[in-house]
């Protein structure tokens, strides 16, 4: 969809210290083979005692301060999540609202796994456009990937999972960058790739075991076929990209920088760069490889990095591409038109 009159007013993050891959190998947390395959330099690991919603609240306060948007002008808060947020039968979005915003606007959790931040952006844009009186939306994303039921190094081989919170303020009044287009495409025929066995089997509903996404994927591919699975994944990704570029009236070669999911290098090349014919240097890999996969927050933090460090300059465009289990794919075009005061 093409968007006119929607702007990025603020970006923020709360990021914990990094644990290097070499340290993780020495301590036995990560196997040498896993480290070699991912080529990640380090991942962010939160200290004990801080839950994802608090990470999101801290990031939200930064984004709000940078945006200059009054808290009372936030018309909706969307909190994107992938993993457990701290308590069952509880609203993490409401916690973020109480801790960072206040007010009486709706606070909604978005469960679109790794594509959650992009899905929340799509929903926020539509929410603002639906009523001219709505001035701004707050998008947050946060996760913590530790045990006993998740192994940040091995639960999804090829991708190392990181802790942290990110936030974005989307405005219909003004900002430092413009949202030119955004497309989200669904592919529910692939939902079985991230589970093993029946959708609602007795074991799946009654116990929480260590997440093993690799086993789930192998089981799905063995039944559906590798070629058919890869074709479906590529088709969805291409459709989202085609729509976003067309709506922004751009070709892929016109885009200055790309922000992709924080996958390991091998997965990044095979899933994106090889068939798009895009060099690694146009992406944020140097930054991403020190962060790890933040679940739904990859795109916000990498875009913040580009803006803050001058990696994206006024007049340039950035393509954000996401994917999440389900499946869903997303692409968005952002145009930076001025350097915000908080940038280096």
Coordinates of C-alpha atoms in Angstrom, one line a residue:
X1 CA 0.0 0.0 0.0
X2 CA 1.2 3.5 -0.8
X3 CA 1.1 5.9 2.2
X4 CA 1.0 9.7 2.0
X5 CA 1.3 11.8 5.1
X6 CA 2.7 9.2 7.5
X7 CA 6.1 9.9 9.2
X8 CA 8.6 8.3 11.5
X9 CA 8.8 10.8 14.4
X10 CA 11.0 8.8 16.8
X11 CA 13.0 5.6 17.2
X12 CA 14.5 4.1 20.4
X13 CA 16.0 1.0 21.8
X14 CA 17.1 -0.6 25.1
X15 CA 19.9 -3.0 24.4
X16 CA 21.7 -5.1 27.1
X17 CA 25.4 -6.0 27.0
X18 CA 26.7 -8.4 24.3
X19 CA 28.2 -11.9 24.8
X20 CA 30.7 -12.7 22.1
X21 CA 30.2 -16.0 20.2
X22 CA 33.8 -16.9 21.2
X23 CA 32.9 -16.5 24.9
X24 CA 29.8 -18.6 24.4
X25 CA 31.8 -21.4 22.7
X26 CA 34.4 -21.4 25.5
X27 CA 31.7 -21.6 28.2
X28 CA 29.9 -24.4 26.4
X29 CA 26.7 -22.4 25.7
X30 CA 27.3 -22.6 21.9
X31 CA 28.8 -25.4 19.9
X32 CA 31.7 -24.5 17.6
X33 CA 29.8 -25.8 14.6
X34 CA 26.8 -23.5 15.3
X35 CA 29.1 -20.6 15.7
X36 CA 30.8 -21.4 12.4
X37 CA 27.5 -21.6 10.5
X38 CA 26.0 -18.4 11.8
X39 CA 29.2 -16.2 11.6
X40 CA 27.6 -14.0 14.3
X41 CA 30.2 -12.0 16.3
X42 CA 28.1 -11.6 19.4
X43 CA 24.5 -11.6 20.8
X44 CA 22.8 -9.4 23.4
X45 CA 22.0 -11.1 26.7
X46 CA 19.9 -9.3 29.3
X47 CA 20.8 -9.5 33.0
X48 CA 18.5 -11.4 35.4
X49 CA 15.5 -9.6 36.6
X50 CA 14.3 -7.6 33.6
X51 CA 11.4 -8.9 31.5
X52 CA 10.6 -8.0 27.9
X53 CA 7.8 -5.5 28.6
X54 CA 10.2 -3.5 30.8
X55 CA 12.7 -3.5 28.0
X56 CA 10.0 -2.3 25.6
X57 CA 9.0 0.5 28.1
X58 CA 12.5 1.7 28.3
X59 CA 12.8 1.8 24.6
X60 CA 9.5 3.5 24.3
X61 CA 10.5 6.4 26.6
X62 CA 13.5 7.0 24.4
X63 CA 11.5 7.0 21.2
X64 CA 8.9 9.3 22.7
X65 CA 11.4 11.8 24.0
X66 CA 13.2 11.9 20.6
X67 CA 9.9 12.3 18.7
X68 CA 8.6 15.3 20.6
X69 CA 5.1 13.8 20.4
X70 CA 3.0 14.4 23.5
X71 CA 2.0 11.2 25.3
X72 CA -1.6 12.3 25.1
X73 CA -1.4 12.3 21.3
X74 CA -0.6 8.5 21.2
X75 CA -3.8 7.0 19.7
X76 CA -2.8 3.4 19.9
X77 CA 0.1 1.3 21.3
X78 CA 1.0 -1.9 19.6
X79 CA 3.5 -4.3 21.3
X80 CA 5.0 -7.0 19.1
X81 CA 6.2 -10.2 20.7
X82 CA 7.6 -13.6 19.8
X83 CA 8.3 -15.4 23.0
X84 CA 7.0 -15.5 26.6
X85 CA 6.6 -12.1 28.1
X86 CA 6.6 -13.0 31.8
X87 CA 3.2 -14.1 32.9
X88 CA 0.3 -16.1 31.5
X89 CA -3.1 -14.5 31.0
X90 CA -1.6 -11.0 31.3
X91 CA -1.3 -8.1 28.9
X92 CA 2.3 -7.0 28.3
X93 CA 1.1 -4.2 26.1
X94 CA -0.9 -2.7 29.0
X95 CA 2.3 -2.8 31.1
X96 CA 4.2 -0.9 28.4
X97 CA 1.4 1.6 28.2
X98 CA 1.4 2.1 32.0
X99 CA 5.1 2.4 32.3
X100 CA 5.9 4.5 29.3
X101 CA 2.8 6.3 28.0
X102 CA -0.2 6.4 30.3
X103 CA -3.6 7.6 29.0
X104 CA -6.5 5.5 27.8
X105 CA -5.6 4.6 24.2
X106 CA -5.9 0.9 23.2
X107 CA -2.8 -1.2 24.0
X108 CA -2.7 -4.3 21.9
X109 CA -0.2 -7.2 21.7
X110 CA 0.8 -8.3 18.1
X111 CA 1.7 -12.0 17.8
X112 CA 3.3 -12.2 14.4
X113 CA 6.6 -13.7 15.6
X114 CA 9.6 -12.4 13.7
X115 CA 7.4 -10.3 11.5
X116 CA 5.7 -8.7 14.4
X117 CA 7.3 -5.3 14.2
X118 CA 6.5 -4.9 10.6
X119 CA 2.9 -6.2 11.1
X120 CA 2.5 -3.6 13.9
X121 CA 3.7 -0.9 11.6
X122 CA 1.1 -1.9 9.0
X123 CA -1.7 -1.9 11.6
X124 CA -0.5 1.4 13.1
X125 CA -0.5 3.1 9.7
X126 CA -4.0 1.9 8.9
X127 CA -5.2 2.9 12.4
X128 CA -4.0 6.5 11.9
X129 CA -5.3 6.8 8.4
X130 CA -8.8 5.6 9.5
X131 CA -9.4 8.8 11.6
X132 CA -7.8 12.2 10.8
X133 CA -8.0 13.1 14.5
X134 CA -5.5 10.4 15.4
X135 CA -2.0 11.9 15.4
X136 CA 0.5 9.2 16.5
X137 CA 1.0 5.5 17.2
X138 CA 3.6 3.9 19.4
X139 CA 5.1 0.5 18.3
X140 CA 7.2 -1.5 20.6
X141 CA 8.9 -4.9 20.4
X142 CA 10.7 -6.9 23.0
X143 CA 11.7 -10.4 23.8
X144 CA 14.0 -12.4 26.1
X145 CA 15.3 -15.8 24.8
X146 CA 16.6 -17.8 27.7
X147 CA 15.9 -21.2 29.3
X148 CA 14.7 -23.5 30.3
X149 CA 12.5 -23.9 27.2
X150 CA 14.6 -21.9 24.7
X151 CA 18.2 -22.2 23.7
X152 CA 19.3 -18.9 22.0
X153 CA 22.1 -20.6 20.2
X154 CA 20.6 -24.0 19.2
X155 CA 16.8 -23.8 19.1
X156 CA 16.9 -22.4 15.6
X157 CA 20.3 -23.4 14.1
X158 CA 21.7 -20.7 11.8
X159 CA 20.2 -17.8 13.8
X160 CA 21.3 -16.7 17.3
X161 CA 18.5 -15.0 19.4
X162 CA 19.1 -11.9 21.4
X163 CA 17.4 -9.9 24.1
X164 CA 16.3 -6.3 23.9
X165 CA 13.5 -3.8 23.4
X166 CA 12.8 -1.4 20.5
X167 CA 10.3 1.3 19.8
X168 CA 9.0 3.6 17.0
X169 CA 6.6 6.6 17.0
X170 CA 4.6 6.8 13.8
X171 CA 3.0 10.2 13.2
X172 CA 0.4 11.8 10.8
X173 CA 1.7 15.2 11.7
X174 CA 5.4 15.1 10.9
X175 CA 8.8 13.5 11.5
X176 CA 12.3 13.0 10.1
X177 CA 11.4 10.3 7.6
X178 CA 8.4 9.3 5.5
X179 CA 6.8 5.9 5.2
X180 CA 6.4 5.6 1.4
X181 CA 4.9 2.1 1.2
X182 CA 4.3 -1.1 3.1
X183 CA 3.1 -4.6 2.0
X184 CA 2.4 -7.6 4.2
X185 CA 1.6 -11.0 2.5
X186 CA 0.3 -14.1 4.2
X187 CA 1.0 -17.8 3.4
X188 CA -0.9 -19.9 5.9
X189 CA -0.2 -23.2 4.0
X190 CA 3.3 -23.0 5.6
X191 CA 2.1 -22.7 9.2
X192 CA 3.0 -26.3 10.0
X193 CA 6.7 -25.7 9.5
X194 CA 6.9 -24.3 13.1
X195 CA 5.2 -27.2 14.9
X196 CA 5.7 -30.9 15.0
X197 CA 2.7 -33.3 14.7
X198 CA -0.9 -32.4 15.0
X199 CA -1.9 -28.8 15.6
X200 CA -3.5 -29.5 18.9
X201 CA -2.1 -32.7 20.1
X202 CA -2.2 -33.7 23.8
X203 CA 1.5 -33.2 24.3
X204 CA 1.7 -29.8 22.6
X205 CA -1.0 -28.4 24.8
X206 CA 0.0 -29.9 28.1
X207 CA 3.8 -29.4 28.4
X208 CA 6.4 -26.9 27.4
X209 CA 9.5 -28.5 26.0
X210 CA 12.8 -27.0 24.7
X211 CA 12.0 -25.3 21.4
X212 CA 13.5 -27.2 18.5
X213 CA 12.6 -25.3 15.3
X214 CA 15.0 -27.3 13.2
X215 CA 13.2 -30.5 14.0
X216 CA 9.9 -29.0 13.2
X217 CA 11.2 -27.7 9.8
X218 CA 12.7 -31.1 8.9
X219 CA 9.4 -32.9 9.7
X220 CA 7.4 -30.4 7.6
X221 CA 9.8 -30.5 4.6
X222 CA 9.9 -34.3 4.7
X223 CA 6.1 -34.3 4.1
X224 CA 5.6 -31.3 1.9
X225 CA 8.8 -31.5 -0.1
X226 CA 11.8 -29.2 -0.2
X227 CA 11.2 -27.7 -3.7
X228 CA 7.6 -26.9 -3.0
X229 CA 8.4 -25.4 0.4
X230 CA 11.2 -23.2 -1.0
X231 CA 9.0 -22.1 -3.9
X232 CA 6.2 -21.0 -1.6
X233 CA 8.6 -19.1 0.6
X234 CA 10.2 -17.3 -2.3
X235 CA 6.8 -16.5 -3.9
X236 CA 5.5 -14.8 -0.7
X237 CA 8.7 -12.8 -0.3
X238 CA 8.7 -11.7 -3.9
X239 CA 5.1 -10.6 -3.8
X240 CA 5.6 -8.4 -0.7
X241 CA 8.7 -6.9 -2.3
X242 CA 7.0 -6.3 -5.6
X243 CA 4.0 -4.5 -4.0
X244 CA 6.1 -2.3 -1.8
X245 CA 8.5 -1.2 -4.6
X246 CA 5.7 -0.6 -7.0
X247 CA 3.7 1.5 -4.5
X248 CA 6.9 3.5 -3.8
X249 CA 7.6 3.9 -7.5
X250 CA 11.1 2.5 -7.1
X251 CA 13.2 -0.4 -8.5
X252 CA 15.3 -2.5 -6.1
X253 CA 18.4 -0.9 -7.7
X254 CA 17.1 2.6 -6.6
X255 CA 17.1 1.6 -2.9
X256 CA 20.1 2.8 -1.0
X257 CA 20.1 0.5 2.0
X258 CA 18.4 -2.7 3.1
X259 CA 17.4 -3.8 6.5
X260 CA 16.8 -7.5 6.8
X261 CA 16.1 -9.9 9.7
X262 CA 19.1 -10.6 11.9
X263 CA 19.7 -14.1 10.6
X264 CA 23.1 -15.8 10.5
X265 CA 25.1 -14.9 7.4
X266 CA 24.5 -18.2 5.6
X267 CA 20.7 -18.0 6.0
X268 CA 20.8 -14.3 5.1
X269 CA 22.6 -15.0 1.8
X270 CA 20.4 -18.0 0.9
X271 CA 17.1 -16.5 1.9
X272 CA 17.6 -13.0 0.5
X273 CA 20.9 -11.8 -1.1
X274 CA 21.5 -14.6 -3.5
X275 CA 18.3 -14.4 -5.5
X276 CA 17.9 -10.6 -5.1
X277 CA 21.5 -10.0 -6.4
X278 CA 22.2 -7.6 -3.6
X279 CA 25.7 -7.3 -2.0
X280 CA 26.0 -7.7 1.7
X281 CA 27.5 -4.2 2.0
X282 CA 24.1 -2.7 1.2
X283 CA 22.6 -4.3 4.3
X284 CA 23.3 -3.7 8.0
X285 CA 25.1 -7.0 8.5
X286 CA 28.1 -5.4 10.3
X287 CA 25.7 -4.1 13.0
X288 CA 23.3 -7.0 13.0
X289 CA 26.0 -9.6 13.5
X290 CA 26.9 -8.0 16.8
X291 CA 23.3 -7.9 18.0
X292 CA 21.6 -11.2 17.2
X293 CA 17.9 -11.8 16.2
X294 CA 15.7 -9.6 18.4
X295 CA 12.5 -11.4 17.4
X296 CA 10.1 -8.7 16.2
X297 CA 12.5 -5.8 16.8
X298 CA 15.2 -6.3 14.2
X299 CA 14.0 -3.7 11.7
X300 CA 13.5 -0.9 14.2
X301 CA 16.9 -1.2 15.8
X302 CA 18.7 -1.5 12.5
X303 CA 16.9 1.5 11.1
X304 CA 17.7 3.4 14.3
X305 CA 21.4 2.5 13.8
X306 CA 21.4 3.7 10.2
X307 CA 19.8 7.0 11.1
X308 CA 21.9 7.6 14.2
X309 CA 25.3 6.8 12.5
X310 CA 24.7 8.5 9.1
X311 CA 24.5 5.2 7.3
X312 CA 21.3 6.5 5.8
X313 CA 21.5 10.1 4.7
X314 CA 18.7 12.7 3.9
X315 CA 17.3 12.0 0.4
X316 CA 18.1 8.3 0.6
X317 CA 15.7 5.4 0.9
X318 CA 15.8 2.2 2.9
X319 CA 14.0 -1.1 2.2
X320 CA 12.9 -3.1 5.2
X321 CA 12.1 -6.8 4.6
X322 CA 10.6 -9.1 7.2
X323 CA 9.4 -12.7 7.5
X324 CA 7.6 -14.6 10.2
X325 CA 6.3 -18.0 11.0
X326 CA 2.8 -18.4 9.8
X327 CA 4.0 -17.6 7.2
X328 CA 4.0 -13.8 6.5
X329 CA 6.3 -11.6 4.6
X330 CA 6.7 -7.8 4.6
X331 CA 8.4 -5.1 2.7
X332 CA 8.4 -1.3 3.5
X333 CA 10.1 1.7 1.9
X334 CA 11.3 4.5 4.2
X335 CA 12.6 7.8 2.9
X336 CA 14.8 9.9 5.2
X337 CA 14.4 13.6 4.5
X338 CA 16.3 15.2 7.4
X339 CA 18.8 14.2 10.1
X340 CA 17.1 14.2 13.5
X341 CA 18.7 16.0 16.4
X342 CA 19.4 12.8 18.3
X343 CA 21.5 11.4 15.4
X344 CA 25.3 11.5 15.8

